[in-house]
mmCIF file of N, CA, C and O in Angstrom:
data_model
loop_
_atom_site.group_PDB
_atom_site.id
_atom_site.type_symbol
_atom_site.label_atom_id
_atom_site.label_comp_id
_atom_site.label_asym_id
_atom_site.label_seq_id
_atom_site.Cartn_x
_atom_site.Cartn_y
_atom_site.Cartn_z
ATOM 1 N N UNK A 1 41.431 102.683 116.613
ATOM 2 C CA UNK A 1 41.237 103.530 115.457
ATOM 3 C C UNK A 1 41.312 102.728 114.164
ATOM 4 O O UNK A 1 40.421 102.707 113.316
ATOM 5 N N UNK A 2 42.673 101.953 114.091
ATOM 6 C CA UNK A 2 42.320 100.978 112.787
ATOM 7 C C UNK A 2 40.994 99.813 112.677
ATOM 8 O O UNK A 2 40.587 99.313 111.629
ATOM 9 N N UNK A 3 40.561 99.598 113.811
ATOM 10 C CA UNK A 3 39.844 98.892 113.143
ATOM 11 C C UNK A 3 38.607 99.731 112.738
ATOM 12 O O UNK A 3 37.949 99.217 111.833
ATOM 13 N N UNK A 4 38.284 100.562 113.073
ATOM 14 C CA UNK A 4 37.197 101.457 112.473
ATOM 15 C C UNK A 4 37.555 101.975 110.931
ATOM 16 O O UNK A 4 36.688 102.529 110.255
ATOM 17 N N UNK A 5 38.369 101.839 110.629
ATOM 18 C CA UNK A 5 39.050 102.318 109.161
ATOM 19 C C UNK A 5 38.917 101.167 108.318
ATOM 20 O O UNK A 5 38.367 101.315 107.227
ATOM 21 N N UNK A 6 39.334 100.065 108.659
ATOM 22 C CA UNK A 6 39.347 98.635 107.705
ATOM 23 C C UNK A 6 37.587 98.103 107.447
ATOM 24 O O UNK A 6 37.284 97.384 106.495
ATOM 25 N N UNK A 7 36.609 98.584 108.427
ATOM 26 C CA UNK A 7 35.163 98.537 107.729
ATOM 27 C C UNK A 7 34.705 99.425 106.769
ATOM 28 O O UNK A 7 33.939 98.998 105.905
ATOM 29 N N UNK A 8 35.067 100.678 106.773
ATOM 30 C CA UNK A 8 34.941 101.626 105.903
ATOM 31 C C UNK A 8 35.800 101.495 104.474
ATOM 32 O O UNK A 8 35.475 101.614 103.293
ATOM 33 N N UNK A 9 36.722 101.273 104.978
ATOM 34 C CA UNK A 9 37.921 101.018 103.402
ATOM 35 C C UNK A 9 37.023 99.421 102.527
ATOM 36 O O UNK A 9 37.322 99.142 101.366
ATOM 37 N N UNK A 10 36.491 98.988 102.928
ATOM 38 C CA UNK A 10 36.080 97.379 102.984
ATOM 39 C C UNK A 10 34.553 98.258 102.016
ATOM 40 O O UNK A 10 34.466 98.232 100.789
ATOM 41 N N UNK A 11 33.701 98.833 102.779
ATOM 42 C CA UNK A 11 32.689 99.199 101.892
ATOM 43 C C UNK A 11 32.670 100.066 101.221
ATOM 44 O O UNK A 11 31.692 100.060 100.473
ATOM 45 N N UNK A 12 33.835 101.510 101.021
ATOM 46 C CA UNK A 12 33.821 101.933 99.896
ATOM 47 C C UNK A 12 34.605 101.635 98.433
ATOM 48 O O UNK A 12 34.397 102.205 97.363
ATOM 49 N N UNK A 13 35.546 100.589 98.717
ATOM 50 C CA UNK A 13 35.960 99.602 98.013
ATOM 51 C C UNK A 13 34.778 98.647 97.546
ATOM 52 O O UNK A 13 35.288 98.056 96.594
ATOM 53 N N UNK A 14 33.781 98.279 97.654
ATOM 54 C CA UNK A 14 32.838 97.585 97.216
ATOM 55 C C UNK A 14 31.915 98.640 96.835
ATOM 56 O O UNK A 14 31.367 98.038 95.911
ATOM 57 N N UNK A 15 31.255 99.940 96.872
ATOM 58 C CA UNK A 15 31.106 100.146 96.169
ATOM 59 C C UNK A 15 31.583 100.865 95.062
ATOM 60 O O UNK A 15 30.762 100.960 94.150
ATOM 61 N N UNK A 16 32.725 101.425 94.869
ATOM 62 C CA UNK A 16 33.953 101.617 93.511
ATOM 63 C C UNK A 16 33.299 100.178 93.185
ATOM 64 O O UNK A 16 32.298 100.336 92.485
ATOM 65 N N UNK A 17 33.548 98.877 93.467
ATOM 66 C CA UNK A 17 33.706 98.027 92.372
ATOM 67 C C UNK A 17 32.625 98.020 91.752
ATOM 68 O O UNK A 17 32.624 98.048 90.521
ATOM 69 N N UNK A 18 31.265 97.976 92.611
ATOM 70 C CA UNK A 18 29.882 97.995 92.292
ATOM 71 C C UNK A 18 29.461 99.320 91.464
ATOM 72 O O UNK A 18 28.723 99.095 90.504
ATOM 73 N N UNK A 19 29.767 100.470 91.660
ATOM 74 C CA UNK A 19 29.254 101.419 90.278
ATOM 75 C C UNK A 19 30.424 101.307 89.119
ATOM 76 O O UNK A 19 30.076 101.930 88.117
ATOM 77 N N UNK A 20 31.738 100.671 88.981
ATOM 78 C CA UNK A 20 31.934 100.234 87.875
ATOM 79 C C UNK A 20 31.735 99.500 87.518
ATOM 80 O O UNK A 20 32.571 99.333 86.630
ATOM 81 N N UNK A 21 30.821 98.392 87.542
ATOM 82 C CA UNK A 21 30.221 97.438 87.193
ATOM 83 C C UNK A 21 28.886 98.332 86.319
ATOM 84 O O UNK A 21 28.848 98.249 85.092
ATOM 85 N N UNK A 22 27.986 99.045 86.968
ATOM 86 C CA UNK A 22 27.130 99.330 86.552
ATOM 87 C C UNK A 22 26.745 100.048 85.400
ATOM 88 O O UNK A 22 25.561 100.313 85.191
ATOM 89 N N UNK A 23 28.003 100.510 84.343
ATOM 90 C CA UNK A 23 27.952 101.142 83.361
ATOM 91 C C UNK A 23 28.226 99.669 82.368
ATOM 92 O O UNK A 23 28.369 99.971 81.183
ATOM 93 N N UNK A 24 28.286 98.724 82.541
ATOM 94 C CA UNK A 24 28.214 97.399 81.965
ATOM 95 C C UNK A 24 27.098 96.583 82.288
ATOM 96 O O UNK A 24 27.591 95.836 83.133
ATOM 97 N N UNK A 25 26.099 96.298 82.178
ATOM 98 C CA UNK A 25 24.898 95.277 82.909
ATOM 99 C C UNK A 25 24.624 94.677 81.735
ATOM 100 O O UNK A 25 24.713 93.449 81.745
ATOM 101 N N UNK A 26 24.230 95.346 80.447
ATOM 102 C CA UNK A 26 24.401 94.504 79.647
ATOM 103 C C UNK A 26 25.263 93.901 78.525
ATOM 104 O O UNK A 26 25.974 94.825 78.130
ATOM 105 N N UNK A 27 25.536 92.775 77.821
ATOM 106 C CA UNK A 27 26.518 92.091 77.602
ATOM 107 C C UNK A 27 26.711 92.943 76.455
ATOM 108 O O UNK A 27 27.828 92.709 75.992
ATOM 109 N N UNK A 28 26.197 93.695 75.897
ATOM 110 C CA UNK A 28 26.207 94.993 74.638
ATOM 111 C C UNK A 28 27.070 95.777 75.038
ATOM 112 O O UNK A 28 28.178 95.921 74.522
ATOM 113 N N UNK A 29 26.578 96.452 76.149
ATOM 114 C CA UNK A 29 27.512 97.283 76.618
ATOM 115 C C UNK A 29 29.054 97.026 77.061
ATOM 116 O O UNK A 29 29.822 97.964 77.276
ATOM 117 N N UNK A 30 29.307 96.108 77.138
ATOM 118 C CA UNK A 30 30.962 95.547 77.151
ATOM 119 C C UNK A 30 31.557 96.149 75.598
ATOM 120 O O UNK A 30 30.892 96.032 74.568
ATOM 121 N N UNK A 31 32.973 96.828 75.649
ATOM 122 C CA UNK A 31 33.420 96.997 74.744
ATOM 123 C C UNK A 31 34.376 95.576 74.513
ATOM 124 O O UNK A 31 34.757 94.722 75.313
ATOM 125 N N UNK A 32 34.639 95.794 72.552
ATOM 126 C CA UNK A 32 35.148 94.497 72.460
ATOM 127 C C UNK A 32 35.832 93.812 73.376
ATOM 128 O O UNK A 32 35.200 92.961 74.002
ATOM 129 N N UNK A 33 37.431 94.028 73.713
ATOM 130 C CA UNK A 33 38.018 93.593 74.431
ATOM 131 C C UNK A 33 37.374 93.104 75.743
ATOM 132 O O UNK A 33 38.294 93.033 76.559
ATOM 133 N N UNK A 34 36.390 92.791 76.231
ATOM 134 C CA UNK A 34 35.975 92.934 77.578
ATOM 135 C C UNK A 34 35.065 91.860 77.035
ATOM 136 O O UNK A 34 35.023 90.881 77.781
ATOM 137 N N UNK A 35 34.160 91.743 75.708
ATOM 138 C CA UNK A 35 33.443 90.744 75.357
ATOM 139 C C UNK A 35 34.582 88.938 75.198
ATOM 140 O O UNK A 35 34.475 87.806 75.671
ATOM 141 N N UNK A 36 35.339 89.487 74.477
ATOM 142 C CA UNK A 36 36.212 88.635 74.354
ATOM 143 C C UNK A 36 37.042 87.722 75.530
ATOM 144 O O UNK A 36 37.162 86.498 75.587
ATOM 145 N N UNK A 37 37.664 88.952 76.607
ATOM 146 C CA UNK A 37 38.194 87.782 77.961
ATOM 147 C C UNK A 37 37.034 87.835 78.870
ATOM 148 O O UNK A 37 37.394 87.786 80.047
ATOM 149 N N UNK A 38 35.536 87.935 78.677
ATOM 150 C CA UNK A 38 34.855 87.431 79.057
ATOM 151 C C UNK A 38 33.983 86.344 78.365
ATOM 152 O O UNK A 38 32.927 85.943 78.855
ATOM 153 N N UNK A 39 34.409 85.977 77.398
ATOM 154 C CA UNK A 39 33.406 85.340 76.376
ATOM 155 C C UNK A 39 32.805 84.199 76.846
ATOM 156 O O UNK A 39 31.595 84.122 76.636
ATOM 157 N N UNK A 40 33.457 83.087 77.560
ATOM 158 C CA UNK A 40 33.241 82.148 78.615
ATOM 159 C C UNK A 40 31.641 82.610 79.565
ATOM 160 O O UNK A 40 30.750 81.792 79.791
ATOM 161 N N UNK A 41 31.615 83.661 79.874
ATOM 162 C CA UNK A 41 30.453 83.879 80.843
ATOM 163 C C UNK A 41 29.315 84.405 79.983
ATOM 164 O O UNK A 41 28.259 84.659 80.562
ATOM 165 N N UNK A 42 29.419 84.643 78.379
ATOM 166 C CA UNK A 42 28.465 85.395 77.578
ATOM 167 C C UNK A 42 27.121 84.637 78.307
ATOM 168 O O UNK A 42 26.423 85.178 79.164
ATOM 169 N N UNK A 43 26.948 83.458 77.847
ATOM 170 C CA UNK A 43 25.997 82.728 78.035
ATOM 171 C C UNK A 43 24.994 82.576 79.097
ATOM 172 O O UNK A 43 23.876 82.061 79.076
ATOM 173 N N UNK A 44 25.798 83.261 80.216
ATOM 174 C CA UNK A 44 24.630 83.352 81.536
ATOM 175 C C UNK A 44 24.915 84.830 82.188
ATOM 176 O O UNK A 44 24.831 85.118 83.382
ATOM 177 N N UNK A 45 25.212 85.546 81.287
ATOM 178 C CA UNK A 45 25.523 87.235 81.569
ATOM 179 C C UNK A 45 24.519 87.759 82.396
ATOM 180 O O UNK A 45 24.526 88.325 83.489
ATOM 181 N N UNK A 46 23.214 87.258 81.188
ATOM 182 C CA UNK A 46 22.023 87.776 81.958
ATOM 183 C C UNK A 46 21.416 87.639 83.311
ATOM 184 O O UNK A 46 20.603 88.327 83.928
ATOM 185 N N UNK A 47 22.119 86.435 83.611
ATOM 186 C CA UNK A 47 21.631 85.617 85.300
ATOM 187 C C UNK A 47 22.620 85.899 86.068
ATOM 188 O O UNK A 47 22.798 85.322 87.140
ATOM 189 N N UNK A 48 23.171 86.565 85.739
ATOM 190 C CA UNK A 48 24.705 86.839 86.910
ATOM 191 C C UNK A 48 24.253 88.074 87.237
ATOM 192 O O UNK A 48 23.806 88.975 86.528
ATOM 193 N N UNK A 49 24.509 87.960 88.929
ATOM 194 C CA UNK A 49 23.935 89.330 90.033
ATOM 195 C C UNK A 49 24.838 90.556 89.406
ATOM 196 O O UNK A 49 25.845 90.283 88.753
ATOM 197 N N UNK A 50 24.458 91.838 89.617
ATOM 198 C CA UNK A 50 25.446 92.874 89.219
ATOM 199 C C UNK A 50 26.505 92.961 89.607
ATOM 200 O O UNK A 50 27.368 93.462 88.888
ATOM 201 N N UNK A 51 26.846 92.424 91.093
ATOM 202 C CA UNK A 51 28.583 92.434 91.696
ATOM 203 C C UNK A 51 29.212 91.486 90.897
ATOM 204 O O UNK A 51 30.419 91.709 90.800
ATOM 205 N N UNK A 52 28.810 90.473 90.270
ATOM 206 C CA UNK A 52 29.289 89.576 89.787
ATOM 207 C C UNK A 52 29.996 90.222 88.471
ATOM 208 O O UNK A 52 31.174 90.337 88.132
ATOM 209 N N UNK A 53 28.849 90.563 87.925
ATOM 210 C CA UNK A 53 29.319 90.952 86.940
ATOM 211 C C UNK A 53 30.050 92.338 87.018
ATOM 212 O O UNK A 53 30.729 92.626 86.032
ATOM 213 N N UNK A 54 29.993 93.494 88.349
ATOM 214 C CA UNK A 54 31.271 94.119 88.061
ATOM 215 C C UNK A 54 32.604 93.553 88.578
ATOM 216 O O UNK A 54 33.602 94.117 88.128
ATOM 217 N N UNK A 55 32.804 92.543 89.438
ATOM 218 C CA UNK A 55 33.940 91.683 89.740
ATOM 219 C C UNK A 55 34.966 91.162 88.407
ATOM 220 O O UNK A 55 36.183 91.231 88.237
ATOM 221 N N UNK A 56 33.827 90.609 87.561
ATOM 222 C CA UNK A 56 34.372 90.125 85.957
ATOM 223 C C UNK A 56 34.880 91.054 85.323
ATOM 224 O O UNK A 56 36.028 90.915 84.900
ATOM 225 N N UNK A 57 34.048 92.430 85.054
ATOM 226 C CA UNK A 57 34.607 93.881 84.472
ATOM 227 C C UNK A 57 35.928 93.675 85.002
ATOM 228 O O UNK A 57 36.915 93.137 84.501
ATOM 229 N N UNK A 58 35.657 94.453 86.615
ATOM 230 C CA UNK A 58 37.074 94.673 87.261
ATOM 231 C C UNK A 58 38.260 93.848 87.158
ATOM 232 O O UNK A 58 39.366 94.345 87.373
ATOM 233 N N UNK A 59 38.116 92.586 86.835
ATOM 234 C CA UNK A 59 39.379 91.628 86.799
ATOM 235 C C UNK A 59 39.544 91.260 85.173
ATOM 236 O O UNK A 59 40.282 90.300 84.952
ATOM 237 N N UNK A 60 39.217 91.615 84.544
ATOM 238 C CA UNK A 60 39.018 91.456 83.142
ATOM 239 C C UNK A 60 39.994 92.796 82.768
ATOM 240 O O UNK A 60 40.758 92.699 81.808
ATOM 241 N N UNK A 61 39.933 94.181 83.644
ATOM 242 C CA UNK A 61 40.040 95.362 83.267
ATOM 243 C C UNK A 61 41.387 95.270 83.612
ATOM 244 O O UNK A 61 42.248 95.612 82.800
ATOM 245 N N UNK A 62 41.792 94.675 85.179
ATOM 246 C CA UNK A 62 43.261 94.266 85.586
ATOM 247 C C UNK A 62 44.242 93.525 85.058
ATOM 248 O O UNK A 62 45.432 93.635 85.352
ATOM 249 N N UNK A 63 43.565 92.413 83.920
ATOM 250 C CA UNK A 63 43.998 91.627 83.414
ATOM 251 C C UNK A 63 44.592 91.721 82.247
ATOM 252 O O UNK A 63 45.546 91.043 81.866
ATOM 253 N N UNK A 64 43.731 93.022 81.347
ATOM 254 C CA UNK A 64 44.076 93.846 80.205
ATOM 255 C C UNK A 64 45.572 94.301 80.815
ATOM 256 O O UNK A 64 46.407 93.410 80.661
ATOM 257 N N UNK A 65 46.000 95.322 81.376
ATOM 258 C CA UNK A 65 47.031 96.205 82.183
ATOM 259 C C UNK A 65 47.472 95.238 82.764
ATOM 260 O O UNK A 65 47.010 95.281 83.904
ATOM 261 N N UNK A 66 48.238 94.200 82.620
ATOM 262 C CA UNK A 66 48.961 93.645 82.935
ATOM 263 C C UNK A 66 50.242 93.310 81.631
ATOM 264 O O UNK A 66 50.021 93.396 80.423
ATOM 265 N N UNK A 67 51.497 92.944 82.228
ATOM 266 C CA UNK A 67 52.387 92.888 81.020
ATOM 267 C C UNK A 67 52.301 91.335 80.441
ATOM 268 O O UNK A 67 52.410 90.418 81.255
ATOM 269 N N UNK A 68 52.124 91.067 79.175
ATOM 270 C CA UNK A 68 52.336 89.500 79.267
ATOM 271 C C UNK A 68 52.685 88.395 79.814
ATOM 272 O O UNK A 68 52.096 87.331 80.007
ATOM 273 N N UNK A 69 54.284 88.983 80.167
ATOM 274 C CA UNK A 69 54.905 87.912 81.532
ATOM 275 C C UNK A 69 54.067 87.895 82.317
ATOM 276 O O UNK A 69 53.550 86.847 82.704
ATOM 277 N N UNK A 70 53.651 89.376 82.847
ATOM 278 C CA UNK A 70 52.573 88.858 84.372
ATOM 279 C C UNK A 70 51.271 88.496 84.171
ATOM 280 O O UNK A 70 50.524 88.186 85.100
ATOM 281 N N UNK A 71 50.936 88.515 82.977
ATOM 282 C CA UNK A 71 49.689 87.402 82.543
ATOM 283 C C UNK A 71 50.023 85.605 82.583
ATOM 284 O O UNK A 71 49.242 84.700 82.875
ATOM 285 N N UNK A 72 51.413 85.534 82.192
ATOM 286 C CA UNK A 72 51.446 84.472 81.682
ATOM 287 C C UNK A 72 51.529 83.670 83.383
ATOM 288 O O UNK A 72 50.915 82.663 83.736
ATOM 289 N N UNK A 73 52.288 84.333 84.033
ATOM 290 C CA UNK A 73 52.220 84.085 85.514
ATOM 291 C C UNK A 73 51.302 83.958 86.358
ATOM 292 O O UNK A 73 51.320 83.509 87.504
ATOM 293 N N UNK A 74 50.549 84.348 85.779
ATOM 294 C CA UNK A 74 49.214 84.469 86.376
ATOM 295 C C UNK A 74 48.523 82.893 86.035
ATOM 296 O O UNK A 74 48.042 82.022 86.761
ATOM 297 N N UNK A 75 48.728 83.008 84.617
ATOM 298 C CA UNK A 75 47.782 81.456 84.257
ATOM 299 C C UNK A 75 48.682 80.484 84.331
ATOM 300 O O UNK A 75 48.281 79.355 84.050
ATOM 301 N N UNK A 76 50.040 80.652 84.704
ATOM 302 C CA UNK A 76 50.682 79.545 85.191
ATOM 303 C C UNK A 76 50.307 78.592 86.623
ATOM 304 O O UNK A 76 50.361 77.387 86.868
ATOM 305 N N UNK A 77 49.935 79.724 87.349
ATOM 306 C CA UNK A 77 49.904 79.774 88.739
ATOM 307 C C UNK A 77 48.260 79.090 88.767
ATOM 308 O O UNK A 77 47.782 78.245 89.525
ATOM 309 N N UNK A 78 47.890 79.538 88.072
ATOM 310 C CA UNK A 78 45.942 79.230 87.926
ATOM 311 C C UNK A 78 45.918 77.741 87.538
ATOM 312 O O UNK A 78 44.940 77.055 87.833
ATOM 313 N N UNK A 79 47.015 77.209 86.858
ATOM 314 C CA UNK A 79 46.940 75.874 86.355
ATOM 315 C C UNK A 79 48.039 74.824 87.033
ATOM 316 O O UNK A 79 48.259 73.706 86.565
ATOM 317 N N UNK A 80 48.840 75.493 88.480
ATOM 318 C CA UNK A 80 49.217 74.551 89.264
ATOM 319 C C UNK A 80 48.254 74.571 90.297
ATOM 320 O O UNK A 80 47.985 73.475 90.789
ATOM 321 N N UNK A 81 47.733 75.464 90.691
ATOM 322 C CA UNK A 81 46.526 74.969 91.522
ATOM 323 C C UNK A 81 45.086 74.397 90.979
ATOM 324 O O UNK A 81 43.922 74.366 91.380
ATOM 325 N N UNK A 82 45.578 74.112 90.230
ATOM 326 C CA UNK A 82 43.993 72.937 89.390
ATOM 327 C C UNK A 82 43.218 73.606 89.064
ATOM 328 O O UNK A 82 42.176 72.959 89.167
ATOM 329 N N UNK A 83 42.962 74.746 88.634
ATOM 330 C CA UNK A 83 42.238 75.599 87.639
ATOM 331 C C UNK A 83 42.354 75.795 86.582
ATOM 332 O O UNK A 83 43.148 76.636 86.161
ATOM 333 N N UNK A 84 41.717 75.190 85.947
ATOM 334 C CA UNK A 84 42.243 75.149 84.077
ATOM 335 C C UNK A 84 41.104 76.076 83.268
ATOM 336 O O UNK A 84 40.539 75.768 82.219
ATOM 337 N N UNK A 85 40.940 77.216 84.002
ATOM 338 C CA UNK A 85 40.066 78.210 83.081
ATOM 339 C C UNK A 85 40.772 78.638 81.731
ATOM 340 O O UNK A 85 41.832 78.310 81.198
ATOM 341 N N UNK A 86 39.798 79.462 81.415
ATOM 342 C CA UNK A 86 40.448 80.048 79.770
ATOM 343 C C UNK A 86 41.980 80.809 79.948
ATOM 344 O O UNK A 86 42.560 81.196 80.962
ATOM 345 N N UNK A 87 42.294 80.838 78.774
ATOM 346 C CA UNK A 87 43.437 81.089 78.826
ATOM 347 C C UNK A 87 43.542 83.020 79.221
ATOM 348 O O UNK A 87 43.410 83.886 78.357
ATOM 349 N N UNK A 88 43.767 83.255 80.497
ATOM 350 C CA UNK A 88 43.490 85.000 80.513
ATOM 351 C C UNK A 88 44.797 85.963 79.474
ATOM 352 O O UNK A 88 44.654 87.088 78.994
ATOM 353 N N UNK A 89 45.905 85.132 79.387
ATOM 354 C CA UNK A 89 46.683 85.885 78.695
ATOM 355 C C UNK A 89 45.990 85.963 76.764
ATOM 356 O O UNK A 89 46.429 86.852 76.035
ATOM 357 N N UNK A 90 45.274 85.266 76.389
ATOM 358 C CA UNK A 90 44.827 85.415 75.272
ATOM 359 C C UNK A 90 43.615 86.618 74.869
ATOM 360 O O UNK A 90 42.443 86.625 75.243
ATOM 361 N N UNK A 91 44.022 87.198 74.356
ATOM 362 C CA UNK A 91 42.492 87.972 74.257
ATOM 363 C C UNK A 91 41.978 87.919 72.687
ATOM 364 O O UNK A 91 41.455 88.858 72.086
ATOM 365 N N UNK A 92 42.291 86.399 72.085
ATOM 366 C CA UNK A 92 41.058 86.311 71.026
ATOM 367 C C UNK A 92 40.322 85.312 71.299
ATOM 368 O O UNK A 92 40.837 84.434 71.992
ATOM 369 N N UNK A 93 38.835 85.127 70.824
ATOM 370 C CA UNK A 93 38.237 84.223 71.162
ATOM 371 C C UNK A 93 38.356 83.061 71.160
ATOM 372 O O UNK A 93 39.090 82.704 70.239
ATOM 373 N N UNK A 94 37.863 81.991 71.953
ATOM 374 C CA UNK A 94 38.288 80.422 71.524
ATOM 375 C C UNK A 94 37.345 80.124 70.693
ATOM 376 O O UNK A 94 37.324 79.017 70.155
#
């Protein structure tokens, strides 16, 4: 029985992520905050597949709702494993 449940939970979880993505496709349609801790990807918005770009929404949106500490933990953790992306706890532009 569970495993018949974990394919289903698996694709309606993808698409939740995929139609919230889709009220964003273009880089206009991002409200500020969302332009900003995405600002890094402005530049190839347009060439990025739609999951992509609701993946970015969605973790952009998680990233907002998070408390500072657990932002800051977050990019702590991102920069001992050798990822030196933008800073996610910042949300003004670089």
């Amino acid at each position: 029985m569970k495993t018949r449940i974990a394919p289903l939970l698996a694709l309606v979880s993808g698409l939740l992520l995929a139609s919230e993505g889709l009220s964003a496709q273009e880089w206009s349609q991002l409200n500020a905050m969302q332009q900003r801790q995405l600002a890094d990807f402005q530049a190839i918005w347009p060439q990025l597949p739609a999951n992509r770009r609701a993946q970015l929404v969605d973790s952009a949106e998680q990233i907002s709702r998070m408390t500072p500490a657990n932002r800051k933990k977050l990019v702590d953790s991102m920069g001992q494993s050798g990822n030196n992306n933008a800073d996610l706890g910042n949300s003004s532009p670089r």
